[in-house]
Short mmCIF file of C-alpha atoms in Angstrom, two decimals:
data_model
loop_
_atom_site.label_atom_id
_atom_site.label_comp_id
_atom_site.label_asym_id
_atom_site.label_seq_id
_atom_site.Cartn_x
_atom_site.Cartn_y
_atom_site.Cartn_z
CA UNK A 1 62.44 53.42 22.24
CA UNK A 2 61.58 53.98 25.90
CA UNK A 3 64.21 51.39 26.86
CA UNK A 4 66.78 53.12 24.69
CA UNK A 5 65.84 56.45 26.23
CA UNK A 6 66.26 55.06 29.72
CA UNK A 7 69.63 53.58 28.83
CA UNK A 8 70.80 56.88 27.32
CA UNK A 9 69.55 58.79 30.34
CA UNK A 10 71.40 56.39 32.61
CA UNK A 11 74.60 56.82 30.60
CA UNK A 12 74.31 60.61 30.76
CA UNK A 13 73.67 60.53 34.53
CA UNK A 14 76.58 58.16 35.06
CA UNK A 15 78.86 60.37 32.97
CA UNK A 16 77.83 63.43 34.95
CA UNK A 17 78.47 61.61 38.22
CA UNK A 18 81.90 60.50 37.01
CA UNK A 19 82.68 64.05 35.89
CA UNK A 20 81.52 65.43 39.25
CA UNK A 21 83.57 62.87 41.15
CA UNK A 22 86.56 63.69 38.99
CA UNK A 23 86.14 67.40 39.64
CA UNK A 24 85.81 66.85 43.40
CA UNK A 25 88.92 64.66 43.38
CA UNK A 26 90.88 67.15 41.28
CA UNK A 27 89.70 70.13 43.34
CA UNK A 28 91.03 68.47 46.49
CA UNK A 29 94.20 67.04 45.01
CA UNK A 30 97.67 68.57 44.63
CA UNK A 31 97.00 68.79 40.88
CA UNK A 32 94.42 71.57 41.36
CA UNK A 33 97.19 74.15 41.68
CA UNK A 34 98.32 73.32 38.16
CA UNK A 35 94.76 73.71 36.83
CA UNK A 36 94.40 77.21 38.33
CA UNK A 37 98.02 78.27 37.88
CA UNK A 38 97.34 80.70 35.03
CA UNK A 39 93.91 81.93 36.16
CA UNK A 40 93.54 85.69 35.67
CA UNK A 41 92.94 86.38 39.36
CA UNK A 42 95.69 84.07 40.61
CA UNK A 43 98.56 84.35 38.12
CA UNK A 44 100.46 87.23 39.76
CA UNK A 45 100.39 85.70 43.22
CA UNK A 46 101.12 82.19 41.93
CA UNK A 47 104.21 83.26 40.01
CA UNK A 48 105.90 84.53 43.17
CA UNK A 49 104.81 81.59 45.31
CA UNK A 50 105.67 78.63 43.12
CA UNK A 51 107.68 77.02 45.90
CA UNK A 52 104.48 76.86 47.94
CA UNK A 53 102.39 75.50 45.08
CA UNK A 54 104.74 72.80 43.78
CA UNK A 55 107.35 70.69 45.57
CA UNK A 56 110.85 72.09 45.21
CA UNK A 57 114.46 71.51 46.16
CA UNK A 58 116.46 74.25 47.90
CA UNK A 59 119.38 75.95 46.15
CA UNK A 60 121.38 77.10 49.14
CA UNK A 61 123.02 80.51 49.22
CA UNK A 62 126.36 81.08 50.90
CA UNK A 63 127.72 83.27 53.65
CA UNK A 64 129.12 86.09 51.50
CA UNK A 65 126.62 88.27 49.63
CA UNK A 66 127.61 90.20 46.52
CA UNK A 67 126.38 93.68 47.41
CA UNK A 68 125.63 96.49 44.98
CA UNK A 69 126.28 100.17 45.42
CA UNK A 70 123.11 102.25 44.99
CA UNK A 71 122.64 105.28 42.77
CA UNK A 72 118.89 105.45 42.37
CA UNK A 73 117.57 107.45 39.41
CA UNK A 74 114.17 107.48 37.65
CA UNK A 75 113.42 105.51 34.51
CA UNK A 76 113.14 107.26 31.14
CA UNK A 77 109.65 108.52 30.43
CA UNK A 78 109.34 107.36 26.82
CA UNK A 79 110.69 104.91 24.26
CA UNK A 80 110.29 104.45 20.51
CA UNK A 81 108.61 101.43 18.95
CA UNK A 82 106.93 100.82 15.62
CA UNK A 83 107.32 104.46 14.61
CA UNK A 84 105.61 105.72 17.78
CA UNK A 85 106.68 107.40 20.98
CA UNK A 86 105.26 105.41 23.87
CA UNK A 87 105.24 105.69 27.67
CA UNK A 88 107.53 103.41 29.68
CA UNK A 89 105.25 103.31 32.71
CA UNK A 90 102.24 102.42 30.57
CA UNK A 91 104.22 99.56 29.04
CA UNK A 92 105.15 98.24 32.49
CA UNK A 93 101.50 98.37 33.54
CA UNK A 94 100.20 96.80 30.33
CA UNK A 95 102.66 93.92 30.61
CA UNK A 96 101.60 93.17 34.22
CA UNK A 97 105.09 93.88 35.51
CA UNK A 98 105.65 92.67 39.07
CA UNK A 99 109.27 93.77 39.33
CA UNK A 100 111.87 95.76 37.39
CA UNK A 101 115.50 96.15 38.41
CA UNK A 102 118.34 97.94 36.61
CA UNK A 103 122.10 97.81 37.23
CA UNK A 104 124.46 100.22 35.50
CA UNK A 105 128.23 100.02 36.01
CA UNK A 106 127.48 97.45 38.71
CA UNK A 107 125.36 99.85 40.76
CA UNK A 108 121.66 99.55 41.48
CA UNK A 109 120.04 102.50 39.70
CA UNK A 110 116.39 101.40 39.68
CA UNK A 111 114.34 98.90 41.68
CA UNK A 112 110.57 98.79 41.42
CA UNK A 113 108.18 96.21 42.87
CA UNK A 114 104.51 96.07 41.95
CA UNK A 115 101.29 94.16 42.61
CA UNK A 116 102.20 93.10 46.13
CA UNK A 117 105.81 92.06 45.54
CA UNK A 118 108.93 93.27 47.38
CA UNK A 119 112.66 92.59 47.39
CA UNK A 120 112.17 89.34 49.32
CA UNK A 121 109.72 87.92 46.77
CA UNK A 122 110.87 84.81 44.94
CA UNK A 123 109.81 84.94 41.29
CA UNK A 124 109.47 81.93 39.04
CA UNK A 125 111.91 81.83 36.16
CA UNK A 126 110.04 79.71 33.68
CA UNK A 127 112.55 79.26 30.84
CA UNK A 128 115.11 81.69 32.24
CA UNK A 129 116.22 78.49 34.00
CA UNK A 130 117.45 77.22 30.63
CA UNK A 131 120.11 79.93 30.57
CA UNK A 132 121.14 78.96 34.11
CA UNK A 133 121.42 75.35 32.95
CA UNK A 134 123.76 76.49 30.18
CA UNK A 135 126.00 78.15 32.79
CA UNK A 136 126.23 74.86 34.69
CA UNK A 137 127.12 72.91 31.55
CA UNK A 138 130.02 75.32 30.93
CA UNK A 139 131.27 74.89 34.48
CA UNK A 140 130.99 71.08 34.19
CA UNK A 141 133.14 71.15 31.06
CA UNK A 142 135.72 73.33 32.82
CA UNK A 143 135.80 70.89 35.75
CA UNK A 144 136.30 67.93 33.41
CA UNK A 145 133.00 66.19 34.06
CA UNK A 146 132.03 66.69 30.41
CA UNK A 147 134.69 66.36 27.75
CA UNK A 148 133.33 68.71 25.11
CA UNK A 149 130.17 70.22 23.59
CA UNK A 150 130.82 67.82 20.72
CA UNK A 151 130.15 64.76 22.89
CA UNK A 152 127.08 62.73 22.03
CA UNK A 153 124.19 62.84 24.49
CA UNK A 154 124.16 59.05 24.44
CA UNK A 155 127.71 59.04 25.85
CA UNK A 156 126.08 60.10 29.13
CA UNK A 157 122.51 58.84 28.67
CA UNK A 158 122.76 55.45 26.95
CA UNK A 159 119.01 54.96 27.42
CA UNK A 160 118.50 57.37 24.51
CA UNK A 161 120.25 55.10 22.01
CA UNK A 162 117.91 54.47 19.09
CA UNK A 163 115.73 57.49 19.94
CA UNK A 164 115.45 60.89 18.28
CA UNK A 165 118.34 61.96 20.52
CA UNK A 166 120.69 59.31 19.16
CA UNK A 167 123.37 61.18 17.19
CA UNK A 168 122.61 64.52 18.88
CA UNK A 169 125.55 66.36 20.45
CA UNK A 170 125.57 68.51 23.57
CA UNK A 171 126.06 71.53 21.31
CA UNK A 172 123.02 70.55 19.24
CA UNK A 173 120.92 70.53 22.41
CA UNK A 174 122.44 73.78 23.70
CA UNK A 175 121.49 75.52 20.45
CA UNK A 176 118.03 73.93 20.30
CA UNK A 177 119.02 72.08 17.16
CA UNK A 178 118.47 68.45 18.11
CA UNK A 179 115.83 67.95 15.41
CA UNK A 180 113.58 66.11 17.87
CA UNK A 181 109.84 66.45 17.24
CA UNK A 182 108.38 68.35 20.18
CA UNK A 183 105.43 70.78 20.14
CA UNK A 184 106.20 73.77 22.42
CA UNK A 185 102.81 75.45 21.91
CA UNK A 186 101.46 76.39 25.34
CA UNK A 187 98.17 77.50 23.79
CA UNK A 188 97.49 73.95 22.59
CA UNK A 189 96.22 71.87 25.55
CA UNK A 190 97.43 68.62 23.96
CA UNK A 191 100.85 69.91 22.86
CA UNK A 192 103.96 68.04 23.92
CA UNK A 193 104.98 70.72 26.40
CA UNK A 194 101.59 70.66 28.13
CA UNK A 195 101.46 66.88 28.15
CA UNK A 196 105.01 66.95 29.52
CA UNK A 197 103.83 68.52 32.77
CA UNK A 198 101.09 65.89 33.06
CA UNK A 199 103.54 63.05 32.43
CA UNK A 200 105.98 64.41 34.98
CA UNK A 201 103.22 64.87 37.57
CA UNK A 202 102.28 61.22 37.07
CA UNK A 203 105.86 60.15 37.77
CA UNK A 204 107.02 59.23 34.27
CA UNK A 205 110.84 59.44 34.15
CA UNK A 206 112.17 62.28 32.01
CA UNK A 207 114.42 59.94 30.06
CA UNK A 208 111.40 57.85 29.04
CA UNK A 209 109.61 60.96 27.79
CA UNK A 210 112.60 61.84 25.59
CA UNK A 211 112.95 58.28 24.34
CA UNK A 212 109.40 58.37 22.99
CA UNK A 213 109.89 61.44 20.76
CA UNK A 214 110.15 61.32 16.98
CA UNK A 215 112.38 63.47 14.77
CA UNK A 216 111.54 66.48 12.57
CA UNK A 217 115.01 67.50 11.34
CA UNK A 218 118.52 66.17 10.99
CA UNK A 219 120.47 67.13 14.13
CA UNK A 220 122.41 70.37 13.83
CA UNK A 221 120.47 71.75 10.83
CA UNK A 222 117.48 73.70 12.23
CA UNK A 223 117.01 75.92 15.28
CA UNK A 224 113.70 75.01 16.93
CA UNK A 225 113.07 76.00 20.54
CA UNK A 226 111.96 72.89 22.47
CA UNK A 227 112.13 72.19 26.19
CA UNK A 228 113.02 68.55 25.59
CA UNK A 229 116.53 69.66 24.56
CA UNK A 230 116.98 71.28 27.97
CA UNK A 231 115.71 68.14 29.69
CA UNK A 232 118.35 66.16 27.83
CA UNK A 233 121.06 68.57 28.98
CA UNK A 234 119.86 68.37 32.57
CA UNK A 235 120.09 64.58 32.43
CA UNK A 236 123.59 64.82 30.94
CA UNK A 237 124.72 67.25 33.63
CA UNK A 238 123.53 65.07 36.47
CA UNK A 239 124.93 61.88 34.93
CA UNK A 240 128.30 63.51 34.22
CA UNK A 241 128.79 65.15 37.62
CA UNK A 242 127.08 62.56 39.80
CA UNK A 243 125.59 65.53 41.69
CA UNK A 244 121.92 66.58 41.75
CA UNK A 245 121.44 69.64 39.56
CA UNK A 246 120.20 71.85 42.41
CA UNK A 247 123.28 70.99 44.50
CA UNK A 248 125.60 71.63 41.57
CA UNK A 249 123.90 74.99 41.03
CA UNK A 250 124.27 75.90 44.70
CA UNK A 251 127.92 74.94 45.07
CA UNK A 252 129.29 75.98 41.66
CA UNK A 253 127.31 79.15 40.97
CA UNK A 254 124.87 80.34 43.63
CA UNK A 255 127.30 80.45 46.54
CA UNK A 256 130.43 81.66 44.67
CA UNK A 257 128.31 84.30 42.93
CA UNK A 258 127.20 85.67 46.30
CA UNK A 259 123.47 85.05 45.99
CA UNK A 260 121.55 86.75 48.78
CA UNK A 261 118.77 84.22 49.33
CA UNK A 262 118.28 80.49 49.05
CA UNK A 263 116.44 79.80 45.81
CA UNK A 264 114.19 76.83 45.09
CA UNK A 265 113.88 74.59 42.03
CA UNK A 266 110.60 72.80 41.34
CA UNK A 267 110.74 69.03 40.96
CA UNK A 268 108.61 66.05 40.00
CA UNK A 269 107.44 63.11 42.15
CA UNK A 270 110.84 61.40 41.98
CA UNK A 271 112.62 64.46 43.40
CA UNK A 272 114.54 65.36 40.23
CA UNK A 273 114.35 69.08 39.43
CA UNK A 274 112.91 70.28 36.12
CA UNK A 275 115.97 71.37 34.11
CA UNK A 276 113.90 73.26 31.53
CA UNK A 277 112.17 75.64 33.93
CA UNK A 278 110.92 76.63 37.33
CA UNK A 279 113.71 78.16 39.37
CA UNK A 280 112.31 80.51 42.00
CA UNK A 281 114.66 83.44 42.64
CA UNK A 282 114.65 87.01 43.97
CA UNK A 283 115.11 89.93 41.58
CA UNK A 284 118.49 90.86 42.98
CA UNK A 285 119.84 87.33 42.58
CA UNK A 286 118.67 87.25 38.95
CA UNK A 287 120.53 90.55 38.58
CA UNK A 288 123.68 89.05 40.11
CA UNK A 289 123.68 86.37 37.44
CA UNK A 290 123.30 89.01 34.72
CA UNK A 291 126.11 91.10 36.22
CA UNK A 292 128.33 88.03 36.46
CA UNK A 293 127.86 87.40 32.73
CA UNK A 294 128.39 91.10 31.97
CA UNK A 295 131.74 90.79 33.76
CA UNK A 296 132.80 87.78 31.72
CA UNK A 297 131.94 85.25 34.43
CA UNK A 298 134.10 86.84 37.16
CA UNK A 299 133.28 88.38 40.52
CA UNK A 300 135.88 90.28 42.55
CA UNK A 301 138.70 88.74 40.51
CA UNK A 302 137.44 85.16 40.90
CA UNK A 303 136.51 83.40 37.65
CA UNK A 304 133.29 81.56 38.49
CA UNK A 305 132.15 80.82 34.94
CA UNK A 306 134.90 80.34 32.31
CA UNK A 307 135.23 83.54 30.27
CA UNK A 308 135.40 81.52 27.06
CA UNK A 309 132.10 79.88 27.95
CA UNK A 310 130.41 83.23 28.57
CA UNK A 311 131.48 84.32 25.08
CA UNK A 312 130.52 81.03 23.42
CA UNK A 313 127.16 80.82 25.16
CA UNK A 314 126.11 84.32 24.02
CA UNK A 315 127.50 84.26 20.45
CA UNK A 316 125.65 82.48 17.60
CA UNK A 317 128.13 80.14 15.91
CA UNK A 318 126.18 78.91 12.88
CA UNK A 319 123.97 80.51 10.19
CA UNK A 320 120.81 78.85 11.58
CA UNK A 321 121.38 80.69 14.89
CA UNK A 322 121.74 84.24 13.55
CA UNK A 323 119.08 86.86 14.36
CA UNK A 324 116.79 88.22 11.65
CA UNK A 325 114.69 86.47 9.02
CA UNK A 326 116.21 83.01 8.91
CA UNK A 327 114.85 80.03 6.95
CA UNK A 328 116.77 77.65 9.23
CA UNK A 329 115.25 79.00 12.44
CA UNK A 330 111.78 79.05 13.94
CA UNK A 331 112.06 82.72 15.01
CA UNK A 332 113.77 86.03 14.28
CA UNK A 333 115.75 86.26 17.53
CA UNK A 334 119.19 84.71 17.41
CA UNK A 335 120.30 81.92 19.69
CA UNK A 336 123.51 80.60 21.19
CA UNK A 337 123.95 78.21 24.12
CA UNK A 338 120.49 78.72 25.69
CA UNK A 339 120.84 82.53 25.56
CA UNK A 340 118.94 84.79 23.12
CA UNK A 341 120.31 87.53 20.86
CA UNK A 342 117.79 90.17 19.69
CA UNK A 343 117.47 91.34 16.11
CA UNK A 344 119.91 94.08 15.05
CA UNK A 345 122.05 93.24 18.09
CA UNK A 346 123.82 96.00 19.98
CA UNK A 347 126.29 93.85 21.94
CA UNK A 348 123.46 92.43 24.04
CA UNK A 349 121.92 89.09 24.99
CA UNK A 350 119.00 87.83 27.05
CA UNK A 351 117.49 85.04 29.08
CA UNK A 352 113.75 84.81 28.36
CA UNK A 353 110.89 82.95 30.03
CA UNK A 354 107.21 82.74 29.15
CA UNK A 355 104.77 85.25 30.64
CA UNK A 356 107.44 87.96 30.40
CA UNK A 357 110.50 86.91 32.43
CA UNK A 358 113.82 88.51 31.37
CA UNK A 359 117.45 88.96 32.25
CA UNK A 360 118.81 91.46 29.72
CA UNK A 361 122.52 92.24 29.45
CA UNK A 362 123.83 95.15 27.37
CA UNK A 363 127.62 95.03 27.22
CA UNK A 364 127.90 98.26 25.22
CA UNK A 365 126.01 100.22 27.91
CA UNK A 366 127.26 98.17 30.89
CA UNK A 367 123.64 97.60 31.91
CA UNK A 368 121.72 94.63 33.35
CA UNK A 369 117.91 94.66 33.48
CA UNK A 370 115.65 92.12 35.20
CA UNK A 371 111.92 92.15 34.48
CA UNK A 372 109.36 89.84 36.04
CA UNK A 373 105.82 89.76 34.71
CA UNK A 374 102.55 87.85 34.43
CA UNK A 375 101.75 89.05 30.92
CA UNK A 376 99.09 87.13 29.00
CA UNK A 377 100.33 88.68 25.73
CA UNK A 378 103.99 87.89 26.39
CA UNK A 379 104.37 85.98 23.14
CA UNK A 380 103.97 89.09 20.95
CA UNK A 381 105.81 91.56 23.17
CA UNK A 382 109.45 90.44 22.99
CA UNK A 383 110.44 92.88 20.25
CA UNK A 384 108.84 95.81 22.03
CA UNK A 385 110.40 94.73 25.32
CA UNK A 386 113.84 94.84 23.73
CA UNK A 387 113.24 98.43 22.62
CA UNK A 388 112.16 99.37 26.14
CA UNK A 389 115.32 97.77 27.52
CA UNK A 390 117.46 99.61 24.96
CA UNK A 391 115.83 102.91 25.89
CA UNK A 392 116.44 102.25 29.59
CA UNK A 393 120.06 101.27 28.90
CA UNK A 394 120.74 104.42 26.87
CA UNK A 395 119.05 106.56 29.53
CA UNK A 396 121.29 105.30 32.35
CA UNK A 397 124.44 105.25 30.23
CA UNK A 398 124.39 109.05 30.06
CA UNK A 399 126.52 110.79 32.69
CA UNK A 400 123.98 112.06 35.28
CA UNK A 401 126.03 115.25 35.68
#
């Protein structure tokens, strides 16, 4: 028994030493940033310094900046939600808002930076990048690099033949309807999306990650939001154009749109950017993208994004994509080509990222709103956020005279 006790004690000591060595290695490795990324005391600062935390590729701006007229006016004081009158400023505080910007009729009517941020701060997009990716797919189709949204993914990525993505069209992936089995639960430490970041950090090629997925649904039958569909589209875009995604973004959208600052796009060890997330952009440049879509893809008479694509990418085209209670969808918001449509839509659409990142476009009110946040409760706030945005839109749509 004494021998067994000594052996067990030795095993415990060895395990503790291994754990300590692992901690010391991790604490002093580039991976430590990922471990502390969402820490309560670091989240706000991290989200506006992602290009310093993770390696990234530049998305170069051009020489001509799209400037906005200014007509600054205060926000509305209250909004209605769940049968209650609530305070706008309290909502912004509760949702750990780091920036809020509003355009109305193309003019800057409100710009507010909080918690140490300013107009030069570069905010991470998280999944707002998916909507940007959709824009690039539309441009690639217009340029003839991609034939149609009805093309098979395997036409461009033959390595996916025989995988869950075999038989999936570009449109299936754009509408998050591939049917691939992928767990997007960020709260689950062993979910596919969390393991995805680990796999990418270890250098596993994105195409190999996709090839290893199973299938939950027949393609084109169920709307289920999964980042693997965006990865597939990013691989298609790069294969079709022969141009790195960050360069295609810079030359086809960022520069023609008149972006003010060079953005960055986080990448893995092999240098390929992450097509499902992690663009780092200023508030005003996010707003320029929203205004471009509000104007049907045109700026100063130049059609940068095909008007037909703007309409298609913000209009649900199948029953499974419609907003409201929907047995063929995972959620109550509607979906189109990587853009969201709120319930009871009022001629509006949105780009949404985790932790409370938004580009909101209200065509009826001619309003664009950008909100950047570090909100722990982001997952239950989307409906309330829409009502705040609607209240802001209605407030600024009234003639100030």
